[in-house]
Coordinates of C-alpha atoms in Angstrom, one line a residue:
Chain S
X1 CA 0.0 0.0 0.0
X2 CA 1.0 3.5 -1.0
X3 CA 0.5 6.6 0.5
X4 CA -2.8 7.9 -1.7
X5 CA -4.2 4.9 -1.5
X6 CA -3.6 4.6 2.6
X7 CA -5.1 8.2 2.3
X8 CA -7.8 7.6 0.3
X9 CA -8.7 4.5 2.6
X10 CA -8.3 6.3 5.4
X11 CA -10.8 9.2 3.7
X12 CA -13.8 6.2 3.3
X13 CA -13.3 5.1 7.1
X14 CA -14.2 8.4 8.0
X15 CA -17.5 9.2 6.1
X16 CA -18.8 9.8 9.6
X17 CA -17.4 12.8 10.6
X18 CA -18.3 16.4 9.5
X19 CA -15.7 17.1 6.3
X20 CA -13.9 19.9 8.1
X21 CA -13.0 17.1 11.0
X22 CA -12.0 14.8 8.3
X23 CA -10.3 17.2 6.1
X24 CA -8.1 18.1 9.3
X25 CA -7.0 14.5 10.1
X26 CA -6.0 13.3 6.3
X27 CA -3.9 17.2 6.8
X28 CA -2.4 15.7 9.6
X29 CA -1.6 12.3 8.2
X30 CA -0.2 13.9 4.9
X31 CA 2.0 15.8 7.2
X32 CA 3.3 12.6 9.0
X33 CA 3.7 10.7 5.7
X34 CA 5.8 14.2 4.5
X35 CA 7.7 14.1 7.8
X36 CA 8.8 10.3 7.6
X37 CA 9.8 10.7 4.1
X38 CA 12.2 13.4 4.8
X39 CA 13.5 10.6 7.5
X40 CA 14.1 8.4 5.0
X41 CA 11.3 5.8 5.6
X42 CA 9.4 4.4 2.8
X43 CA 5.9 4.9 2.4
X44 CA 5.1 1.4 2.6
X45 CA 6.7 1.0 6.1
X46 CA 5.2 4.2 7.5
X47 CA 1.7 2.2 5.7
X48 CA 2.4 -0.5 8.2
X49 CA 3.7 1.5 10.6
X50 CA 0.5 3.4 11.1
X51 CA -1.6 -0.5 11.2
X52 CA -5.2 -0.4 9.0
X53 CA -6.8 2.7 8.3
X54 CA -10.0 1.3 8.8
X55 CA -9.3 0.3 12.8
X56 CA -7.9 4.1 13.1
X57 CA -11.1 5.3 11.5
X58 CA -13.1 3.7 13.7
X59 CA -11.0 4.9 16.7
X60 CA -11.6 8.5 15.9
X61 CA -14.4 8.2 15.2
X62 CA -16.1 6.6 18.3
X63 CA -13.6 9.3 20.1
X64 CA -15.5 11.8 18.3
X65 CA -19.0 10.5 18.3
X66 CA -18.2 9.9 22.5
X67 CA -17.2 13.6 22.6
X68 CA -20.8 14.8 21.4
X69 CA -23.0 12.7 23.2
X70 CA -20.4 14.0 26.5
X71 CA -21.3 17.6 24.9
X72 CA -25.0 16.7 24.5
X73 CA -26.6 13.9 25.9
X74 CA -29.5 13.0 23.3
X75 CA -30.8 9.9 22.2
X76 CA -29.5 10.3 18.7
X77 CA -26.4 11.0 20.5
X78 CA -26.2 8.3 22.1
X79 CA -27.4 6.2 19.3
X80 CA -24.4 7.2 17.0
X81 CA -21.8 6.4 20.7
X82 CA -23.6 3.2 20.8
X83 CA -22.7 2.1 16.7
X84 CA -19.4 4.0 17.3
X85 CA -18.5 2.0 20.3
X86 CA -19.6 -1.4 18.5
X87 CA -17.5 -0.9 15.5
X88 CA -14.8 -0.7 17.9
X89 CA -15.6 -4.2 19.4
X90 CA -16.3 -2.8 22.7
X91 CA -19.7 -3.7 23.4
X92 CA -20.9 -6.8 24.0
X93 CA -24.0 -7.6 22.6
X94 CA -25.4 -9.9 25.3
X95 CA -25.0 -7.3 27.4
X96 CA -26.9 -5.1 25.9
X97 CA -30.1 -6.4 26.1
X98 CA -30.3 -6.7 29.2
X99 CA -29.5 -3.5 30.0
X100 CA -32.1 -2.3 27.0
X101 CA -34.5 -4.2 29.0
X102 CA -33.8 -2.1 32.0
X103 CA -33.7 1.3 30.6
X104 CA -37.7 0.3 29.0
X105 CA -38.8 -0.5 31.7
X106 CA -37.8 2.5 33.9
X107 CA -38.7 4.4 31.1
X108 CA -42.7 3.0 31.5
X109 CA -42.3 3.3 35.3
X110 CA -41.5 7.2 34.7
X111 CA -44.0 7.0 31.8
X112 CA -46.6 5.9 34.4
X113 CA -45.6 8.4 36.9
X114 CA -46.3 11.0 34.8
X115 CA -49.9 9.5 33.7
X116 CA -50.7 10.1 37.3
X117 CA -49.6 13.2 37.5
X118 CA -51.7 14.1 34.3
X119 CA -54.8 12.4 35.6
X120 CA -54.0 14.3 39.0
X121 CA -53.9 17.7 37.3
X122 CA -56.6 17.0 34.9
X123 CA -58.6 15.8 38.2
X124 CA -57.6 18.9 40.3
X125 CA -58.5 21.3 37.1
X126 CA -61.6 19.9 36.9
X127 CA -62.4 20.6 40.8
X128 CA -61.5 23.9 40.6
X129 CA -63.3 24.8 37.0
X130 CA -66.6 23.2 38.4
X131 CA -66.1 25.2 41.9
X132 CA -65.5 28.3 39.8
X133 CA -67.6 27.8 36.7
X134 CA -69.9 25.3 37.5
X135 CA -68.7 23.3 35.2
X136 CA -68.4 20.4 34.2
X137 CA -70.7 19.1 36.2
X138 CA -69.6 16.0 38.8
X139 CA -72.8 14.6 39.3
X140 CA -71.9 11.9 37.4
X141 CA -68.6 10.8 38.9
X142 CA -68.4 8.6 41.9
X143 CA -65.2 8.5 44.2
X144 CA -65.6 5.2 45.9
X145 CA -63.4 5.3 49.0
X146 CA -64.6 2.1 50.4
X147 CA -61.4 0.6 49.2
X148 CA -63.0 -2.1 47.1
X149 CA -63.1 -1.6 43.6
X150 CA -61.3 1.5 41.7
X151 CA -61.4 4.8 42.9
X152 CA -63.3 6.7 40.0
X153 CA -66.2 6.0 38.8
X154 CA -67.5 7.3 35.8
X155 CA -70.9 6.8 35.1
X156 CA -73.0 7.5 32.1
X157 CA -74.9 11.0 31.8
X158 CA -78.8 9.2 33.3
X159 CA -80.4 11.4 30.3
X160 CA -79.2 9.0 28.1
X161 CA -81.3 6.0 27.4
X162 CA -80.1 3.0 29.8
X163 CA -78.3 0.0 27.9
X164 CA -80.5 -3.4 28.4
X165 CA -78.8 -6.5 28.2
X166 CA -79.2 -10.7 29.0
X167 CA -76.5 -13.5 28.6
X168 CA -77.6 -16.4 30.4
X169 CA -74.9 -19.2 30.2
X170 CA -76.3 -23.4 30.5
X171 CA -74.5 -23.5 34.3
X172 CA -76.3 -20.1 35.4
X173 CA -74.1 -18.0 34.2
X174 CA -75.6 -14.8 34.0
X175 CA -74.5 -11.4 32.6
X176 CA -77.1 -8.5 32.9
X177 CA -77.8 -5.0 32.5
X178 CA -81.8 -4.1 32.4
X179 CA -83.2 -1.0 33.8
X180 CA -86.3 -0.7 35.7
X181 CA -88.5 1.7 34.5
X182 CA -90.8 2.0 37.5
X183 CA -87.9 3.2 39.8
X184 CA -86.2 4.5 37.4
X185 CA -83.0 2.1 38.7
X186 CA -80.4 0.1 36.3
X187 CA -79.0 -2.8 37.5
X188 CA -75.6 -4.6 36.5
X189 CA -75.2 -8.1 36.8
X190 CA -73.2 -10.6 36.6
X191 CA -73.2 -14.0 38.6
X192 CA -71.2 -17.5 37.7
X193 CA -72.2 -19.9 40.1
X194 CA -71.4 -19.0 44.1
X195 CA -69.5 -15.9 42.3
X196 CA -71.7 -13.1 41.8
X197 CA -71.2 -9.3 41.2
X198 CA -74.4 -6.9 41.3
X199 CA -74.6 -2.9 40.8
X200 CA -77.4 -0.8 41.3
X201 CA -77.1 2.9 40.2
X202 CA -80.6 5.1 40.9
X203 CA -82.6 7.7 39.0
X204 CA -80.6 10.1 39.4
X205 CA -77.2 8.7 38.2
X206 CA -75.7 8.1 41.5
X207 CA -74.1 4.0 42.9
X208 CA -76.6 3.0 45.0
X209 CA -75.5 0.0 46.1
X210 CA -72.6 -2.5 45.3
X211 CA -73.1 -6.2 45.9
X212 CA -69.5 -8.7 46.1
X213 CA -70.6 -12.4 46.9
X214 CA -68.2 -15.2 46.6
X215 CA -69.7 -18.3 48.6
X216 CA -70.3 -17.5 51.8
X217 CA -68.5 -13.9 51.6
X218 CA -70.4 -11.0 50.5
X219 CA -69.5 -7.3 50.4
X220 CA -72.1 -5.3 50.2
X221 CA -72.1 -1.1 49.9
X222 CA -75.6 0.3 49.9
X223 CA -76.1 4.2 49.6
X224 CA -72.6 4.9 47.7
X225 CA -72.3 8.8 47.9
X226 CA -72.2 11.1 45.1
X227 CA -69.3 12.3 44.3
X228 CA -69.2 15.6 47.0
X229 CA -66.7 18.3 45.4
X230 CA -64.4 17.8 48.6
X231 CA -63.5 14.1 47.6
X232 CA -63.1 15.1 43.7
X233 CA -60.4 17.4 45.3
X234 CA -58.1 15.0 47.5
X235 CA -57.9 12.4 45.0
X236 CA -57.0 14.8 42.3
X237 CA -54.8 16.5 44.7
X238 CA -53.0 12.8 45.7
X239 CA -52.8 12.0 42.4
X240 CA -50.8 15.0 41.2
X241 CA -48.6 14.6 44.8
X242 CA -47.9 10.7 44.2
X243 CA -47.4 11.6 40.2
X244 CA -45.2 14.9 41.0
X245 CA -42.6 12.6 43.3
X246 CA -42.4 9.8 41.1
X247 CA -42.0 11.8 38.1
X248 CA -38.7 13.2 39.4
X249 CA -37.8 10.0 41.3
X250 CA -38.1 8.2 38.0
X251 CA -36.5 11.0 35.9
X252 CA -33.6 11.4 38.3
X253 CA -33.4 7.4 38.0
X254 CA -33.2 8.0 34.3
X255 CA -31.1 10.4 34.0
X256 CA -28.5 8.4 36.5
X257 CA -28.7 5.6 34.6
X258 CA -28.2 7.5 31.4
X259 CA -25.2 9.4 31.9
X260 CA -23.5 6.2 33.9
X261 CA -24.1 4.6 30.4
X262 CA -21.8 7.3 28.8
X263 CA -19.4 7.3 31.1
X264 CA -19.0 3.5 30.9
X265 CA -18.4 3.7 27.3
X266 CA -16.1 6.1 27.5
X267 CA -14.1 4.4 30.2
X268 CA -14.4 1.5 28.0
X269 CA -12.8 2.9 24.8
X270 CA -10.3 4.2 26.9
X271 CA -9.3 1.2 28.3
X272 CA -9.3 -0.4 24.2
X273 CA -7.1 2.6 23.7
X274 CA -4.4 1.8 26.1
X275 CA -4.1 -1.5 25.5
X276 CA -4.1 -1.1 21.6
X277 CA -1.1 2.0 22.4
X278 CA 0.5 -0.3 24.6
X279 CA 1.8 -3.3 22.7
Chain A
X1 CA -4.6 -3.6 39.4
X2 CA -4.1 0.1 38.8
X3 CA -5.5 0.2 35.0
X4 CA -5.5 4.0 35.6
X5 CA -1.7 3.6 35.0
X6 CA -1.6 1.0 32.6
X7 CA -3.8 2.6 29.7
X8 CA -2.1 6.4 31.2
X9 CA 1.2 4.9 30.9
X10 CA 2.0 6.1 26.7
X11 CA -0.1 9.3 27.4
X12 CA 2.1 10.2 30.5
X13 CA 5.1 9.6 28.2
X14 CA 4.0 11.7 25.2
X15 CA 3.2 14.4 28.1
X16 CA 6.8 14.1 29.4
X17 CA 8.2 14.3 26.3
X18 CA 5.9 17.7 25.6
X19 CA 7.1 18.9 29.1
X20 CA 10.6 19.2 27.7
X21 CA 9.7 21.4 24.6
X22 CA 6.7 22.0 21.8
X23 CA 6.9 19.2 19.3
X24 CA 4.8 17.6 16.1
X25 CA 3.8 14.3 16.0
X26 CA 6.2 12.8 14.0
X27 CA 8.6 13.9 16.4
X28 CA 7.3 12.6 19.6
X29 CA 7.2 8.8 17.9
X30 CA 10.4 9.1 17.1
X31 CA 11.5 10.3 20.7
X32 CA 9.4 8.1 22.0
X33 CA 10.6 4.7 19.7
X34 CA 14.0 5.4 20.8
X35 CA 13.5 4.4 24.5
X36 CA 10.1 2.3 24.0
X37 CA 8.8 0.1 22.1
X38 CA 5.1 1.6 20.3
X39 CA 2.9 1.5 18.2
X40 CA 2.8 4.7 15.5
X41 CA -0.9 4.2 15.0
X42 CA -2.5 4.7 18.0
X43 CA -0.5 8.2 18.6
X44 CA -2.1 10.3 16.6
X45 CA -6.2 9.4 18.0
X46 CA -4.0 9.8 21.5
X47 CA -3.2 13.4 20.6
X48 CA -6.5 13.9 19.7
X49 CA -7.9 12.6 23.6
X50 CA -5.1 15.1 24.7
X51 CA -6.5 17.9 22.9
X52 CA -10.0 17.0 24.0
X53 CA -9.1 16.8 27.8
X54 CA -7.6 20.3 27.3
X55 CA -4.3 18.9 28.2
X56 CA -2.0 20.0 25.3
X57 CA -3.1 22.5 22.8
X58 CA -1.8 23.4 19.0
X59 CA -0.3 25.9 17.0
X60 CA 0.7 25.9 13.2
X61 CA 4.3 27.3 12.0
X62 CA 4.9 27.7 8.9
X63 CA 7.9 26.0 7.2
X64 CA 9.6 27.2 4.6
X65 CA 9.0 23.8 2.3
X66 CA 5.8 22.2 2.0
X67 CA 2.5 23.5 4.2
X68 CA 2.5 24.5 8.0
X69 CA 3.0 22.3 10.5
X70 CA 1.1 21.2 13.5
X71 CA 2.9 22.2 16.8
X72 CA 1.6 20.1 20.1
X73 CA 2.1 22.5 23.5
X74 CA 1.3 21.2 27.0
X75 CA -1.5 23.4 28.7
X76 CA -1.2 24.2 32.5
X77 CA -4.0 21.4 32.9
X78 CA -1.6 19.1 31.0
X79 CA 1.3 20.2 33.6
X80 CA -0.6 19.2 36.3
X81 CA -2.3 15.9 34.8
X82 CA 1.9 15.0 34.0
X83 CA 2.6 15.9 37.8
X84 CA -0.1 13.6 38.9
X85 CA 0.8 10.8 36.8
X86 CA 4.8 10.8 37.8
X87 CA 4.0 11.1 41.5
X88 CA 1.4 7.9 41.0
X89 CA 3.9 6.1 38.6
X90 CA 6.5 6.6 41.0
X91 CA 4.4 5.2 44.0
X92 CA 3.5 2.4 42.2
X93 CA 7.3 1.5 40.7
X94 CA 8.1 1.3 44.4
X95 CA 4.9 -0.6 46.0
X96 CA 5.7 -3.3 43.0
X97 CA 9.9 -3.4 43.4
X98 CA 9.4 -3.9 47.4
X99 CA 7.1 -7.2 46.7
X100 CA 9.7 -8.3 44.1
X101 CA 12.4 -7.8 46.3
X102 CA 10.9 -9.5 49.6
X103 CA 9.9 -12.2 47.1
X104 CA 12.9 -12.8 45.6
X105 CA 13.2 -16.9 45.5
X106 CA 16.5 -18.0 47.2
X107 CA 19.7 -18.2 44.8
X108 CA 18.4 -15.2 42.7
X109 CA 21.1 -12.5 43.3
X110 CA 19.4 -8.5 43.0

């Protein structure tokens, strides 16, 4: 190998880089290649000297790609460290599953964090537009603090017309939603064998009672308040709390995790680095 | 062991040999070759770590054949990194050459 074509080698390696960085290094190389010729050397033995331009390539350039994501820590950064860093046989690839694994799932613990701390704002909002405004109106949302069943409870506006439905199963399995038109009550049913599940919401829209039988045990929760404006309040205001701290819990987790990434592939290539300089 | 020195061994060298005066690349290898054993290739993305730590910084001179050349200088942070480094090395030439020597198998003469 000559010294164009090392150059011109050494120019493909580096498509990666900005030209002006590239540009700058072949400047650099032509210099060294001009220096060891006035030494005396041949250009083949510098050629050798200097090992494949292809494995130099790919050192400067995970050195540079590191550099940025150090500068700015970004998932594209990142992204162009991680393919930098693989070219240069650093990473293992095993390894990195597991430790994708990780960073998804803290990344849908945060992501659920913060849907609590929407649904705690949007809660809150509501409370304070409806104490301001009037609106919307909460008559149709339940809080059910009994601690059985979820919290929230939205029920259908009771202007609408009731849903009526019947599945009835061979065993006595029953599904059923049928309103009563006398009272004005609509009852949801649904009962497999000893196992049986029963709510009754009233004229006016509101849980009147919840029924929980399985066997012998039975739950039963008659009178379920409306939803008072007070209640509407605290949950939305818990909400926000529990969302608010584990939205910078899981951020701070993130971010931990994130930069210790970078700073164990640089501490990685540096350790490829020494050992490569030190024969 | 301490892989802090092992992978800062070449740069504390090319940083001792930058303490002494400016130089170009081509220059520190072939300081450097005379006393050690190394590996040309691997300077020059060195240099380039150097520069990014801030530890040596460069200049271009112009020469009166062919196009400017690339001076390296050692930076004040470079100095003290260089300091640091020597006073480490030379801890850690002494911890290893008092082992070797209340080690030394019987019949080996120092």
């Amino acid at each position: 190998m000559n010294r164009e074509q090392y150059l011109q080698r050494l120019a493909a390696a580096l498509g990666k880089l900005a030209p002006a960085e590239r540009d700058e290094i072949l400047a650099d190389y032509r210099a060294y290649f001009d220096d060891a010729a006035a030494d005396g050397r041949s250009e083949a033995d510098v050629c050798a000297a200097l090992g494949e331009p292809e494995r130099l390539a790919r050192e400067l350039t995970a050195e540079r790609k590191l550099a940025d994501w150090e500068a700015d820590k970004s998932p594209a950064n990142m992204k162009q460290a991680l393919g930098a860093l693989a070219g240069l046989g650093v990473l293992n690839v095993l390894l990195a599953f597991p430790y994708l694994f990780l960073l998804t799932w803290l990344g849908s613990l945060w992501l659920g964090a913060v849907g609590l701390l929407i649904a705690g704002l949007v809660i809150t909002g509501s409370w304070a537009s409806h104490s301001v405004f009037g609106w919307p109106s909460l008559d149709n949302i339940v809080v059910n603090d009994s601690g059985v069943g979820p919290w929230l409870i939205a029920t259908s506006p009771h202007d609408g017309q009731p849903p009526r439905l019947r599945i009835e199963g061979d065993h006595g399995e029953t599904v059923r939603i049928e309103p009563d038109p006398a009272s004005g009550k609509l009852v949801i049913e649904a009962r497999d064998g000893d196992e049986h599940f029963r709510l009754e919401r009233d004229a006016s829209g509101n849980l009147a009672q919840l029924q929980i039988r399985d066997g012998a045990d039975t739950v039963e929760l008659s009178g379920l308040p409306g939803a008072s404006s007070g209640s509407v309040l605290v949950l939305g205001l818990v909400l926000t709390v529990l969302g608010l701290v584990g939205s910078i819990l899981g951020w701070k987790v993130l971010r931990w995790v994130w930069r210790g990434t970078g700073r164990w592939l640089r501490w990685q290539q540096r350790l490829v680095a020494g050992e490569a300089a030190v024969r | 062991m301490k892989t802090q020195l092992r992978k800062g061994t070449l740069e504390m060298c090319v940083l001792a040999v930058l303490a002494r005066h400016d130089s170009y690349v081509y220059e520190i290898v072939s300081t450097l070759a005379q006393s050690m054993d190394i590996s040309e290739g691997t300077i020059y993305p060195l240099m380039r770590r150097l520069q990014a730590d801030d530890w040596v910084s460069t200049y271009l001179v112009e020469s009166a054949s062919g196009p400017a050349r690339k001076y390296y200088r050692l930076t004040p942070g470079g100095r003290d990194a260089l300091a640091a480094m020597r006073q480490e090395w030379g801890s850690f030439v002494a911890e290893i050459n008092a082992v070797l020597a209340s080690a030394r198998p019987q019949g080996e003469t120092a």
